[in-house]
Coordinates of C-alpha atoms and ligand atoms in Angstrom, one line a residue:
X1 CA -30.4 169.6 -222.5
X2 CA -31.6 170.1 -218.9
X3 CA -30.0 167.8 -216.2
X4 CA -31.3 167.1 -212.7
X5 CA -28.6 167.9 -210.2
X6 CA -29.9 165.1 -207.9
X7 CA -30.7 162.0 -210.1
X8 CA -29.0 163.0 -213.2
X9 CA -32.0 162.6 -215.4
X10 CA -31.9 164.5 -218.7
X11 CA -34.7 166.6 -220.3
X12 CA -35.1 168.5 -223.4
X13 CA -34.6 172.3 -223.1
X14 CA -38.2 173.2 -222.4
X15 CA -39.4 175.6 -219.7
X16 CA -39.1 173.3 -216.7
X17 CA -38.5 174.2 -213.1
X18 CA -37.8 170.8 -211.4
X19 CA -37.2 167.1 -212.0
X20 CA -39.9 164.7 -210.9
X21 CA -37.5 163.5 -208.1
X22 CA -37.7 167.0 -206.6
X23 CA -34.1 167.8 -207.8
X24 CA -33.1 171.2 -209.3
X25 CA -32.3 171.5 -212.9
X26 CA -29.3 173.1 -214.8
X27 CA -28.7 173.6 -218.5
X28 CA -25.9 171.5 -219.9
X29 CA -24.3 172.2 -223.2
X30 CA -20.7 171.6 -224.4
X31 CA -18.7 174.5 -225.8
X32 CA -15.3 174.1 -227.4
X33 CA -14.1 177.7 -227.3
X34 CA -14.7 181.0 -225.7
X35 CA -15.3 183.6 -228.4
X36 CA -17.5 186.6 -227.3
X37 CA -19.2 188.4 -230.2
X38 CA -17.2 191.5 -230.7
X39 CA -20.1 193.3 -232.4
X40 CA -21.9 193.7 -229.0
X41 CA -21.2 195.5 -225.8
X42 CA -24.1 194.1 -223.8
X43 CA -25.2 190.6 -222.9
X44 CA -25.6 189.6 -226.5
X45 CA -21.8 189.4 -226.6
X46 CA -22.3 186.0 -225.0
X47 CA -25.2 184.8 -227.1
X48 CA -23.5 181.7 -228.4
X49 CA -23.3 180.5 -224.7
X50 CA -27.0 181.1 -223.9
X51 CA -29.7 178.5 -224.6
X52 CA -32.0 181.0 -226.6
X53 CA -32.9 181.9 -230.0
X54 CA -31.8 185.4 -230.8
X55 CA -35.1 186.2 -232.5
X56 CA -37.0 186.0 -229.3
X57 CA -34.8 188.3 -227.2
X58 CA -36.3 191.4 -225.7
X59 CA -35.1 194.6 -227.3
X60 CA -33.5 196.1 -224.3
X61 CA -30.5 194.0 -223.2
X62 CA -28.7 194.0 -219.8
X63 CA -25.4 195.8 -220.2
X64 CA -21.8 194.8 -219.6
X65 CA -21.2 196.4 -216.1
X66 CA -18.0 198.0 -215.3
X67 CA -15.5 196.8 -212.7
X68 CA -14.1 199.8 -210.7
X69 CA -11.3 200.1 -208.1
X70 CA -11.9 202.3 -205.1
X71 CA -9.4 202.5 -202.4
X72 CA -7.7 199.2 -203.3
X73 CA -11.0 197.2 -203.5
X74 CA -12.5 196.2 -206.8
X75 CA -16.2 196.4 -207.3
X76 CA -18.4 195.1 -210.1
X77 CA -21.3 197.5 -210.5
X78 CA -23.9 195.0 -211.5
X79 CA -26.8 197.3 -210.5
X80 CA -26.5 199.4 -213.5
X81 CA -29.0 197.4 -215.6
X82 CA -32.4 198.5 -217.1
X83 CA -34.3 197.9 -213.8
X84 CA -31.5 198.3 -211.5
X85 CA -30.4 194.8 -210.5
X86 CA -28.3 191.8 -211.8
X87 CA -31.8 190.0 -212.0
X88 CA -32.2 191.5 -215.4
X89 CA -29.6 189.1 -216.8
X90 CA -31.7 186.1 -215.7
X91 CA -35.0 187.6 -216.7
X92 CA -33.7 188.5 -220.2
X93 CA -32.9 184.9 -221.0
X94 CA -36.1 183.6 -219.3
X95 CA -38.3 185.8 -221.4
X96 CA -36.6 184.8 -224.6
X97 CA -37.3 181.2 -223.6
X98 CA -40.9 181.9 -222.7
X99 CA -41.5 183.6 -226.1
X100 CA -39.9 180.7 -227.9
X101 CA -42.4 178.3 -226.2
X102 CA -45.3 180.6 -227.0
X103 CA -46.0 181.4 -223.3
X104 CA -47.9 184.7 -223.0
X105 CA -48.9 184.8 -219.4
X106 CA -47.0 183.9 -216.2
X107 CA -47.2 183.9 -212.4
X108 CA -44.7 184.9 -209.7
X109 CA -44.9 185.5 -205.9
X110 CA -42.3 188.2 -205.1
X111 CA -42.1 191.8 -204.5
X112 CA -38.4 192.2 -204.9
X113 CA -36.0 193.0 -207.7
X114 CA -36.8 189.9 -209.6
X115 CA -40.6 190.8 -209.8
X116 CA -39.7 194.2 -211.0
X117 CA -37.4 192.9 -213.6
X118 CA -40.0 190.3 -214.7
X119 CA -42.7 192.9 -214.9
X120 CA -40.5 195.2 -217.1
X121 CA -39.3 192.6 -219.6
X122 CA -42.8 191.1 -219.8
X123 CA -44.2 194.5 -220.5
X124 CA -41.9 195.2 -223.4
X125 CA -42.3 191.6 -224.7
X126 CA -46.1 191.4 -224.6
X127 CA -46.3 188.9 -221.8
X128 CA -48.9 189.3 -219.0
X129 CA -47.6 188.9 -215.5
X130 CA -49.5 188.0 -212.3
X131 CA -47.7 188.9 -209.1
X132 CA -48.9 187.5 -205.8
X133 CA -48.1 189.6 -202.8
X134 CA -49.1 189.8 -199.2
X135 CA -51.0 192.9 -198.0
X136 CA -47.9 194.1 -196.0
X137 CA -45.7 194.5 -199.2
X138 CA -44.1 197.9 -199.3
X139 CA -46.4 200.4 -201.1
X140 CA -43.6 201.7 -203.3
X141 CA -42.9 198.2 -204.6
X142 CA -46.6 197.6 -205.3
X143 CA -47.0 200.8 -207.3
X144 CA -43.7 200.1 -209.2
X145 CA -45.1 196.8 -210.2
X146 CA -48.5 198.2 -211.2
X147 CA -46.8 200.9 -213.1
X148 CA -45.2 198.2 -215.3
X149 CA -48.7 196.7 -216.0
X150 CA -48.3 193.7 -213.6
X151 CA -51.6 192.3 -212.3
X152 CA -51.2 192.3 -208.6
X153 CA -53.1 189.7 -206.5
X154 CA -53.1 190.3 -202.7
X155 CA -53.1 187.5 -200.3
X156 CA -53.8 187.5 -196.6
X157 CA -51.1 185.7 -194.6
X158 CA -47.3 185.1 -194.5
X159 CA -44.8 184.5 -197.3
X160 CA -45.7 180.7 -197.4
X161 CA -49.4 181.5 -197.8
X162 CA -48.6 183.8 -200.7
X163 CA -46.5 181.2 -202.2
X164 CA -49.2 178.5 -202.0
X165 CA -51.8 180.9 -203.4
X166 CA -49.6 181.6 -206.4
X167 CA -49.1 177.8 -207.1
X168 CA -52.9 177.1 -206.7
X169 CA -53.6 179.9 -209.2
X170 CA -51.0 178.5 -211.6
X171 CA -52.5 175.0 -211.2
X172 CA -56.1 176.2 -211.7
X173 CA -55.4 178.4 -214.6
X174 CA -52.5 176.6 -216.4
X175 CA -50.5 179.7 -216.4
X176 CA -46.8 178.7 -215.7
X177 CA -45.2 179.7 -212.4
X178 CA -41.8 181.1 -213.1
X179 CA -39.9 181.5 -209.9
X180 CA -36.2 182.5 -210.4
X181 CA -35.3 180.4 -207.3
X182 CA -35.7 177.3 -209.5
X183 CA -35.7 178.4 -213.1
X184 CA -32.5 177.0 -214.9
X185 CA -32.7 179.6 -217.6
X186 CA -32.4 182.4 -215.0
X187 CA -28.9 181.0 -214.0
X188 CA -28.0 180.9 -217.7
X189 CA -28.4 184.7 -217.6
X190 CA -26.6 185.3 -214.4
X191 CA -23.6 183.2 -215.5
X192 CA -22.7 186.0 -217.9
X193 CA -21.4 187.9 -214.8
X194 CA -18.5 185.4 -214.8
X195 CA -17.8 185.9 -218.5
X196 CA -17.6 189.7 -218.1
X197 CA -15.4 189.5 -215.0
X198 CA -13.0 187.2 -216.9
X199 CA -12.9 189.6 -219.9
X200 CA -12.5 192.7 -217.6
X201 CA -9.9 191.5 -215.0
X202 CA -9.2 187.8 -215.5
X203 CA -9.9 185.4 -212.7
X204 CA -9.8 187.1 -209.3
X205 CA -8.7 185.2 -206.2
X206 CA -12.1 185.6 -204.6
X207 CA -15.5 187.1 -205.2
X208 CA -17.9 188.2 -202.5
X209 CA -21.5 187.8 -203.4
X210 CA -24.7 188.6 -201.4
X211 CA -26.4 185.2 -201.2
X212 CA -30.1 184.4 -200.4
X213 CA -31.7 182.2 -203.1
X214 CA -28.3 181.8 -204.7
X215 CA -29.2 183.1 -208.1
X216 CA -26.0 185.3 -208.3
X217 CA -23.7 182.8 -206.6
X218 CA -24.8 180.0 -208.9
X219 CA -24.5 182.1 -212.0
X220 CA -20.9 183.1 -211.2
X221 CA -20.1 179.5 -210.4
X222 CA -21.6 178.1 -213.6
X223 CA -20.0 180.8 -215.7
X224 CA -16.5 180.2 -214.5
X225 CA -17.0 176.5 -214.6
X226 CA -17.9 176.6 -218.2
X227 CA -14.8 178.7 -218.9
X228 CA -12.8 176.1 -217.1
X229 CA -14.3 173.2 -219.1
X230 CA -13.6 175.0 -222.3
X231 CA -10.0 175.2 -221.2
X232 CA -10.0 179.0 -221.2
X233 CA -9.0 179.3 -217.5
X234 CA -7.1 177.0 -215.2
X235 CA -8.6 177.6 -211.9
X236 CA -11.9 178.9 -210.4
X237 CA -12.2 181.9 -208.2
X238 CA -13.1 181.2 -204.6
X239 CA -16.7 182.1 -204.1
X240 CA -17.7 183.7 -200.8
X241 CA -21.4 183.6 -200.0
X242 CA -22.3 186.6 -197.9
X243 CA -25.5 186.1 -195.9
X244 CA -27.6 188.0 -193.5
X245 CA -27.8 187.2 -189.8
X246 CA -31.0 185.3 -188.8
X247 CA -31.5 184.1 -192.5
X248 CA -28.4 182.0 -193.0
X249 CA -28.7 178.7 -195.1
X250 CA -25.0 178.0 -195.6
X251 CA -23.6 179.5 -192.4
X252 CA -24.9 178.5 -189.0
X253 CA -28.2 180.4 -188.2
X254 CA -27.6 183.4 -186.0
X255 CA -30.1 184.4 -183.2
X256 CA -29.8 188.0 -184.3
X257 CA -31.7 189.3 -187.3
X258 CA -30.4 191.5 -190.0
X259 CA -33.6 193.3 -191.2
X260 CA -31.7 195.6 -193.6
X261 CA -30.9 192.9 -196.2
X262 CA -34.4 191.9 -197.4
X263 CA -33.1 190.9 -200.8
X264 CA -31.3 187.8 -199.2
X265 CA -33.7 187.2 -196.3
X266 CA -34.3 183.6 -197.6
X267 CA -33.7 181.0 -194.9
X268 CA -34.6 178.0 -197.0
X269 CA -33.5 178.3 -200.6
X270 CA -34.6 175.4 -202.8
X271 CA -31.2 175.3 -204.5
X272 CA -29.3 174.8 -201.3
X273 CA -27.5 171.7 -202.4
X274 CA -26.3 173.5 -205.6
X275 CA -25.1 176.4 -203.5
X276 CA -23.1 174.1 -201.2
X277 CA -21.5 172.6 -204.3
X278 CA -20.5 176.0 -205.5
X279 CA -18.7 176.7 -202.3
X280 CA -17.1 173.4 -202.1
X281 CA -15.9 173.2 -205.7
X282 CA -14.3 176.7 -205.6
X283 CA -12.8 176.3 -202.1
X284 CA -15.0 179.2 -201.0
X285 CA -17.0 179.7 -197.7
X286 CA -19.9 181.4 -196.2
X287 CA -19.8 184.5 -194.1
X288 CA -22.7 186.1 -192.2
X289 CA -23.1 189.8 -191.5
X290 CA -25.3 191.8 -189.0
X291 CA -27.2 195.0 -189.3
X292 CA -24.4 197.3 -187.9
X293 CA -21.8 196.1 -190.4
X294 CA -24.3 196.3 -193.2
X295 CA -25.2 199.9 -192.4
X296 CA -21.5 200.8 -192.0
X297 CA -20.7 199.3 -195.4
X298 CA -23.7 200.9 -197.0
X299 CA -22.6 204.4 -195.8
X300 CA -19.1 203.7 -197.0
X301 CA -20.4 202.8 -200.5
X302 CA -22.8 205.8 -200.6
X303 CA -20.0 208.2 -199.7
X304 CA -18.0 207.0 -202.6
X305 CA -20.8 207.2 -205.2
X306 CA -22.0 203.6 -205.2
X307 CA -25.6 204.0 -204.7
X308 CA -26.6 200.5 -203.9
X309 CA -29.3 198.9 -201.8
X310 CA -28.4 197.6 -198.3
X311 CA -28.6 194.0 -199.5
X312 CA -25.6 194.7 -201.9
X313 CA -23.8 196.4 -199.1
X314 CA -23.6 193.0 -197.2
X315 CA -20.9 191.9 -199.8
X316 CA -18.5 194.7 -198.6
X317 CA -19.4 194.0 -195.0
X318 CA -18.5 190.4 -195.5
X319 CA -15.3 191.3 -197.2
X320 CA -14.4 193.5 -194.2
X321 CA -15.2 190.7 -191.8
X322 CA -13.1 188.2 -193.8
X323 CA -10.1 190.7 -193.8
X324 CA -10.5 191.1 -190.0
X325 CA -10.5 187.4 -189.5
X326 CA -7.5 187.2 -191.8
X327 CA -9.2 184.9 -194.3
X328 CA -9.6 187.3 -197.3
X329 CA -6.6 187.1 -199.7
X330 CA -6.7 190.8 -200.7
X331 CA -7.2 190.1 -204.4
X332 CA -10.9 190.3 -204.1
X333 CA -13.8 191.4 -206.1
X334 CA -17.1 192.5 -204.6
X335 CA -20.3 192.0 -206.5
X336 CA -22.8 194.9 -206.1
X337 CA -26.1 193.5 -207.2
X338 CA -29.0 196.1 -206.7
X339 CA -29.5 199.9 -206.9
X340 CA -30.9 201.9 -204.0
X341 CA -34.5 202.8 -204.8
Ligands
ZN401 ZN1 -34.2 164.1 -210.6

């Protein structure tokens, strides 16, 4: 079932983004044991913990990404997916759910990794995608989306105007709006990050996660929480939300602006209350990083063969800052979320 995180109301597992009270939704199922399917070395390994019917899954699954140790720091390379970001996990599950419900056309307002992932998985699954963008979206991103058969709609105005136009279009046409910021099935996909980490290295002391809309943070939180509810693990890892200066939602807002981390430049995420709960329950905290630190971390990663986008590099910058402040424990894992395009 789906459960509202605000009023507790329960819903059937349909494609639904929010409760009538305005609260966010999470999938709630009870599992008695953790038994990954040994036949698979990709996300299908955890199929019994995903709210989807196997017959609707897209043919190209997100992979099990490796954890590597470099100079004493552990990294999970979660950018090695079909479209180059962890978002493929969430999209994969979402598409299966859309197919199950017979939905063949969707609307989204994003030019980032989530849009690219949605366009790719929709293309291979026969779903038509409408993407709403402002005229100042980066040309490379627009052509990448068009290349994946997305129908791009340009809107004059800022991010909010683009969002409103996408919603109006959805309302007028009846084509569902599928933002990953709210979609509970998306988090079902990203929770497999936790299952993999557990199988790969057990439960780390703490995990540093780039955090804007919270889809990575909440996935890792939900995955580990389910493992604990099953009785498979005895404690949760501390989750550290790394944010970009000027766009903080969990940390106090900085007057400086980190323009490099566009993937987490989301000052008012709709799942903010869920994100606060994830930090609280795991004993984690938020840390905010600036442009100089992001750039230094990006160079460090690149020199060692980790070709990630700047947004991902914030996680390492956050780890460095926590070390400097003496709050990192040393047994830390850094989640690298998106490839450098
Ligand atoms: Zn509610």
